Amino acid sequence: MRGLHADTGYLLYRLGLRSGQLFNASLQESGLRLRHYALLRFLATSEGALQRELSTSLGYDPSAIVGLVDDLEKVGFAERRPSPDDRRSRIVVLTADGRAFLRDTDEAGLRVTNELLQPLDPAERDGLHSLLQRVAETGLG
């Protein structure tokens, strides 16, 4: 029987959990969590998105997106605006305060990554990142 650490899927799962724990700890003071951060990061790459697009792109349940956007609106990091294509729909956009928050959390994200990947040298980190990106592009839909 193989040990758990011989199972790549399990290792990825455990490292994902640890990464989330470390990142959530770094966000604790803001009252936000990694899921909020991911949504903000996605919005930073777009001019806004419909909630259903956010759900699909991030892999979150649509009902979770509603709550996350509500939370981000409360702290002024995102807002819902009428869609230019469909007045019945609303798009979610990043605010200036949301952009500032992301800039302020960049360093925390780097600290988390550095802690997780401390055993690897820079070339190994780059290689790991490239491999994970390739797997994510096909494995995450």
PDB file of C-alpha atoms in Angstrom:
ATOM      1  CA  MET A   1       0.000   0.000   0.000  1.00  0.00           C
ATOM      2  CA  ARG A   2       1.308   3.437  -0.906  1.00  0.00           C
ATOM      3  CA  GLY A   3       1.806   6.120   1.704  1.00  0.00           C
ATOM      4  CA  LEU A   4      -0.157   9.361   1.481  1.00  0.00           C
ATOM      5  CA  HIS A   5       2.916  11.338   0.453  1.00  0.00           C
ATOM      6  CA  ALA A   6       3.303   9.076  -2.577  1.00  0.00           C
ATOM      7  CA  ASP A   7      -0.054  10.374  -3.847  1.00  0.00           C
ATOM      8  CA  THR A   8       0.407  13.588  -5.845  1.00  0.00           C
ATOM      9  CA  GLY A   9      -3.267  14.485  -5.609  1.00  0.00           C
ATOM     10  CA  TYR A  10      -3.171  14.274  -1.830  1.00  0.00           C
ATOM     11  CA  LEU A  11      -0.008  16.395  -1.674  1.00  0.00           C
ATOM     12  CA  LEU A  12      -1.645  19.059  -3.858  1.00  0.00           C
ATOM     13  CA  TYR A  13      -4.720  18.973  -1.634  1.00  0.00           C
ATOM     14  CA  ARG A  14      -2.671  19.356   1.578  1.00  0.00           C
ATOM     15  CA  LEU A  15      -0.528  22.139   0.121  1.00  0.00           C
ATOM     16  CA  GLY A  16      -3.664  23.914  -1.065  1.00  0.00           C
ATOM     17  CA  LEU A  17      -5.124  23.708   2.429  1.00  0.00           C
ATOM     18  CA  ARG A  18      -1.901  25.010   3.981  1.00  0.00           C
ATOM     19  CA  SER A  19      -1.657  27.821   1.455  1.00  0.00           C
ATOM     20  CA  GLY A  20      -5.256  28.818   2.224  1.00  0.00           C
ATOM     21  CA  GLN A  21      -4.607  28.750   5.972  1.00  0.00           C
ATOM     22  CA  LEU A  22      -1.521  30.943   5.651  1.00  0.00           C
ATOM     23  CA  PHE A  23      -3.209  33.363   3.285  1.00  0.00           C
ATOM     24  CA  ASN A  24      -6.358  33.612   5.408  1.00  0.00           C
ATOM     25  CA  ALA A  25      -4.163  34.351   8.424  1.00  0.00           C
ATOM     26  CA  SER A  26      -2.491  37.179   6.503  1.00  0.00           C
ATOM     27  CA  LEU A  27      -5.924  38.595   5.599  1.00  0.00           C
ATOM     28  CA  GLN A  28      -7.399  38.177   9.085  1.00  0.00           C
ATOM     29  CA  GLU A  29      -7.072  41.836  10.061  1.00  0.00           C
ATOM     30  CA  SER A  30      -9.080  42.936   7.008  1.00  0.00           C
ATOM     31  CA  GLY A  31     -11.964  40.579   7.846  1.00  0.00           C
ATOM     32  CA  LEU A  32     -11.718  39.049   4.375  1.00  0.00           C
ATOM     33  CA  ARG A  33     -10.703  35.566   3.299  1.00  0.00           C
ATOM     34  CA  LEU A  34      -8.929  33.981   0.373  1.00  0.00           C
ATOM     35  CA  ARG A  35     -12.213  33.611  -1.522  1.00  0.00           C
ATOM     36  CA  HIS A  36     -12.726  37.388  -1.379  1.00  0.00           C
ATOM     37  CA  TYR A  37      -9.147  37.961  -2.469  1.00  0.00           C
ATOM     38  CA  ALA A  38      -9.544  35.602  -5.445  1.00  0.00           C
ATOM     39  CA  LEU A  39     -12.675  37.436  -6.554  1.00  0.00           C
ATOM     40  CA  LEU A  40     -10.899  40.801  -6.265  1.00  0.00           C
ATOM     41  CA  ARG A  41      -7.882  39.481  -8.184  1.00  0.00           C
ATOM     42  CA  PHE A  42     -10.203  38.276 -10.959  1.00  0.00           C
ATOM     43  CA  LEU A  43     -11.966  41.637 -11.115  1.00  0.00           C
ATOM     44  CA  ALA A  44      -8.597  43.374 -11.360  1.00  0.00           C
ATOM     45  CA  THR A  45      -8.078  41.661 -14.721  1.00  0.00           C
ATOM     46  CA  SER A  46     -11.396  42.754 -16.196  1.00  0.00           C
ATOM     47  CA  GLU A  47     -13.646  45.752 -16.647  1.00  0.00           C
ATOM     48  CA  GLY A  48     -16.261  43.959 -14.585  1.00  0.00           C
ATOM     49  CA  ALA A  49     -18.108  40.674 -14.740  1.00  0.00           C
ATOM     50  CA  LEU A  50     -21.585  39.292 -14.283  1.00  0.00           C
ATOM     51  CA  GLN A  51     -21.996  37.259 -11.110  1.00  0.00           C
ATOM     52  CA  ARG A  52     -22.625  34.091 -13.125  1.00  0.00           C
ATOM     53  CA  GLU A  53     -19.337  34.696 -14.990  1.00  0.00           C
ATOM     54  CA  LEU A  54     -17.552  35.037 -11.658  1.00  0.00           C
ATOM     55  CA  SER A  55     -19.059  31.764 -10.501  1.00  0.00           C
ATOM     56  CA  THR A  56     -17.901  29.943 -13.627  1.00  0.00           C
ATOM     57  CA  SER A  57     -14.450  31.507 -13.759  1.00  0.00           C
ATOM     58  CA  LEU A  58     -13.632  31.013 -10.084  1.00  0.00           C
ATOM     59  CA  GLY A  59     -15.380  27.668  -9.663  1.00  0.00           C
ATOM     60  CA  TYR A  60     -17.549  28.943  -6.804  1.00  0.00           C
ATOM     61  CA  ASP A  61     -21.198  28.143  -6.266  1.00  0.00           C
ATOM     62  CA  PRO A  62     -23.396  31.002  -7.570  1.00  0.00           C
ATOM     63  CA  SER A  63     -24.942  31.496  -4.124  1.00  0.00           C
ATOM     64  CA  ALA A  64     -21.447  31.920  -2.642  1.00  0.00           C
ATOM     65  CA  ILE A  65     -20.653  34.636  -5.187  1.00  0.00           C
ATOM     66  CA  VAL A  66     -23.660  36.667  -4.039  1.00  0.00           C
ATOM     67  CA  GLY A  67     -22.419  36.647  -0.444  1.00  0.00           C
ATOM     68  CA  LEU A  68     -18.827  37.398  -1.415  1.00  0.00           C
ATOM     69  CA  VAL A  69     -19.881  40.365  -3.544  1.00  0.00           C
ATOM     70  CA  ASP A  70     -22.135  41.589  -0.725  1.00  0.00           C
ATOM     71  CA  ASP A  71     -19.144  41.443   1.651  1.00  0.00           C
ATOM     72  CA  LEU A  72     -16.906  43.305  -0.793  1.00  0.00           C
ATOM     73  CA  GLU A  73     -19.529  45.975  -1.366  1.00  0.00           C
ATOM     74  CA  LYS A  74     -19.844  46.519   2.393  1.00  0.00           C
ATOM     75  CA  VAL A  75     -16.139  47.332   2.678  1.00  0.00           C
ATOM     76  CA  GLY A  76     -16.135  49.386  -0.532  1.00  0.00           C
ATOM     77  CA  PHE A  77     -13.862  47.099  -2.574  1.00  0.00           C
ATOM     78  CA  ALA A  78     -16.396  46.208  -5.273  1.00  0.00           C
ATOM     79  CA  GLU A  79     -19.709  47.474  -6.522  1.00  0.00           C
ATOM     80  CA  ARG A  80     -22.546  46.290  -8.696  1.00  0.00           C
ATOM     81  CA  ARG A  81     -23.352  48.441 -11.715  1.00  0.00           C
ATOM     82  CA  PRO A  82     -25.963  48.132 -14.447  1.00  0.00           C
ATOM     83  CA  SER A  83     -24.706  46.039 -17.339  1.00  0.00           C
ATOM     84  CA  PRO A  84     -24.295  48.073 -20.538  1.00  0.00           C
ATOM     85  CA  ASP A  85     -25.571  45.063 -22.522  1.00  0.00           C
ATOM     86  CA  ASP A  86     -28.620  44.164 -20.412  1.00  0.00           C
ATOM     87  CA  ARG A  87     -30.267  46.639 -18.050  1.00  0.00           C
ATOM     88  CA  ARG A  88     -31.719  43.778 -15.992  1.00  0.00           C
ATOM     89  CA  SER A  89     -28.253  42.446 -15.214  1.00  0.00           C
ATOM     90  CA  ARG A  90     -25.570  43.913 -13.016  1.00  0.00           C
ATOM     91  CA  ILE A  91     -21.852  43.655 -13.410  1.00  0.00           C
ATOM     92  CA  VAL A  92     -19.460  43.567 -10.502  1.00  0.00           C
ATOM     93  CA  VAL A  93     -16.522  45.964 -10.743  1.00  0.00           C
ATOM     94  CA  LEU A  94     -13.458  46.613  -8.635  1.00  0.00           C
ATOM     95  CA  THR A  95     -13.350  49.998  -6.918  1.00  0.00           C
ATOM     96  CA  ALA A  96     -10.302  52.197  -6.335  1.00  0.00           C
ATOM     97  CA  ASP A  97     -10.294  51.037  -2.700  1.00  0.00           C
ATOM     98  CA  GLY A  98     -10.343  47.421  -3.919  1.00  0.00           C
ATOM     99  CA  ARG A  99      -7.315  48.092  -6.125  1.00  0.00           C
ATOM    100  CA  ALA A 100      -5.487  49.696  -3.192  1.00  0.00           C
ATOM    101  CA  PHE A 101      -6.309  46.682  -1.003  1.00  0.00           C
ATOM    102  CA  LEU A 102      -4.848  44.343  -3.623  1.00  0.00           C
ATOM    103  CA  ARG A 103      -1.656  46.407  -3.802  1.00  0.00           C
ATOM    104  CA  ASP A 104      -1.400  46.267  -0.017  1.00  0.00           C
ATOM    105  CA  THR A 105      -1.852  42.482   0.042  1.00  0.00           C
ATOM    106  CA  ASP A 106       0.736  41.731  -2.660  1.00  0.00           C
ATOM    107  CA  GLU A 107       3.490  41.524  -0.062  1.00  0.00           C
ATOM    108  CA  ALA A 108       1.447  39.177   2.131  1.00  0.00           C
ATOM    109  CA  GLY A 109       0.864  36.906  -0.853  1.00  0.00           C
ATOM    110  CA  LEU A 110       4.575  36.798  -1.566  1.00  0.00           C
ATOM    111  CA  ARG A 111       5.316  35.932   2.071  1.00  0.00           C
ATOM    112  CA  VAL A 112       2.845  33.024   1.945  1.00  0.00           C
ATOM    113  CA  THR A 113       4.333  31.747  -1.311  1.00  0.00           C
ATOM    114  CA  ASN A 114       7.868  32.088   0.020  1.00  0.00           C
ATOM    115  CA  GLU A 115       6.960  30.193   3.187  1.00  0.00           C
ATOM    116  CA  LEU A 116       5.348  27.349   1.250  1.00  0.00           C
ATOM    117  CA  LEU A 117       8.091  27.102  -1.348  1.00  0.00           C
ATOM    118  CA  GLN A 118      11.034  27.766   0.979  1.00  0.00           C
ATOM    119  CA  PRO A 119      12.667  24.372   0.256  1.00  0.00           C
ATOM    120  CA  LEU A 120      12.877  25.168  -3.499  1.00  0.00           C
ATOM    121  CA  ASP A 121      15.453  27.317  -5.237  1.00  0.00           C
ATOM    122  CA  PRO A 122      14.259  30.027  -7.696  1.00  0.00           C
ATOM    123  CA  ALA A 123      14.594  27.802 -10.775  1.00  0.00           C
ATOM    124  CA  GLU A 124      12.602  25.033  -9.090  1.00  0.00           C
ATOM    125  CA  ARG A 125       9.908  27.544  -8.092  1.00  0.00           C
ATOM    126  CA  ASP A 126       9.640  28.770 -11.678  1.00  0.00           C
ATOM    127  CA  GLY A 127       9.454  25.206 -12.947  1.00  0.00           C
ATOM    128  CA  LEU A 128       6.787  24.254 -10.423  1.00  0.00           C
ATOM    129  CA  HIS A 129       4.748  27.327 -11.306  1.00  0.00           C
ATOM    130  CA  SER A 130       4.932  26.536 -15.028  1.00  0.00           C
ATOM    131  CA  LEU A 131       3.866  22.947 -14.454  1.00  0.00           C
ATOM    132  CA  LEU A 132       0.981  23.943 -12.177  1.00  0.00           C
ATOM    133  CA  GLN A 133      -0.170  26.533 -14.723  1.00  0.00           C
ATOM    134  CA  ARG A 134      -0.179  23.903 -17.461  1.00  0.00           C
ATOM    135  CA  VAL A 135      -2.167  21.464 -15.338  1.00  0.00           C
ATOM    136  CA  ALA A 136      -4.602  24.230 -14.264  1.00  0.00           C
ATOM    137  CA  GLU A 137      -5.219  25.302 -17.867  1.00  0.00           C
ATOM    138  CA  THR A 138      -6.483  21.860 -18.795  1.00  0.00           C
ATOM    139  CA  GLY A 139      -7.626  20.508 -15.427  1.00  0.00           C
ATOM    140  CA  LEU A 140      -9.701  23.407 -14.160  1.00  0.00           C
ATOM    141  CA  GLY A 141     -11.791  23.916 -17.269  1.00  0.00           C
TER     142      GLY A 141
END
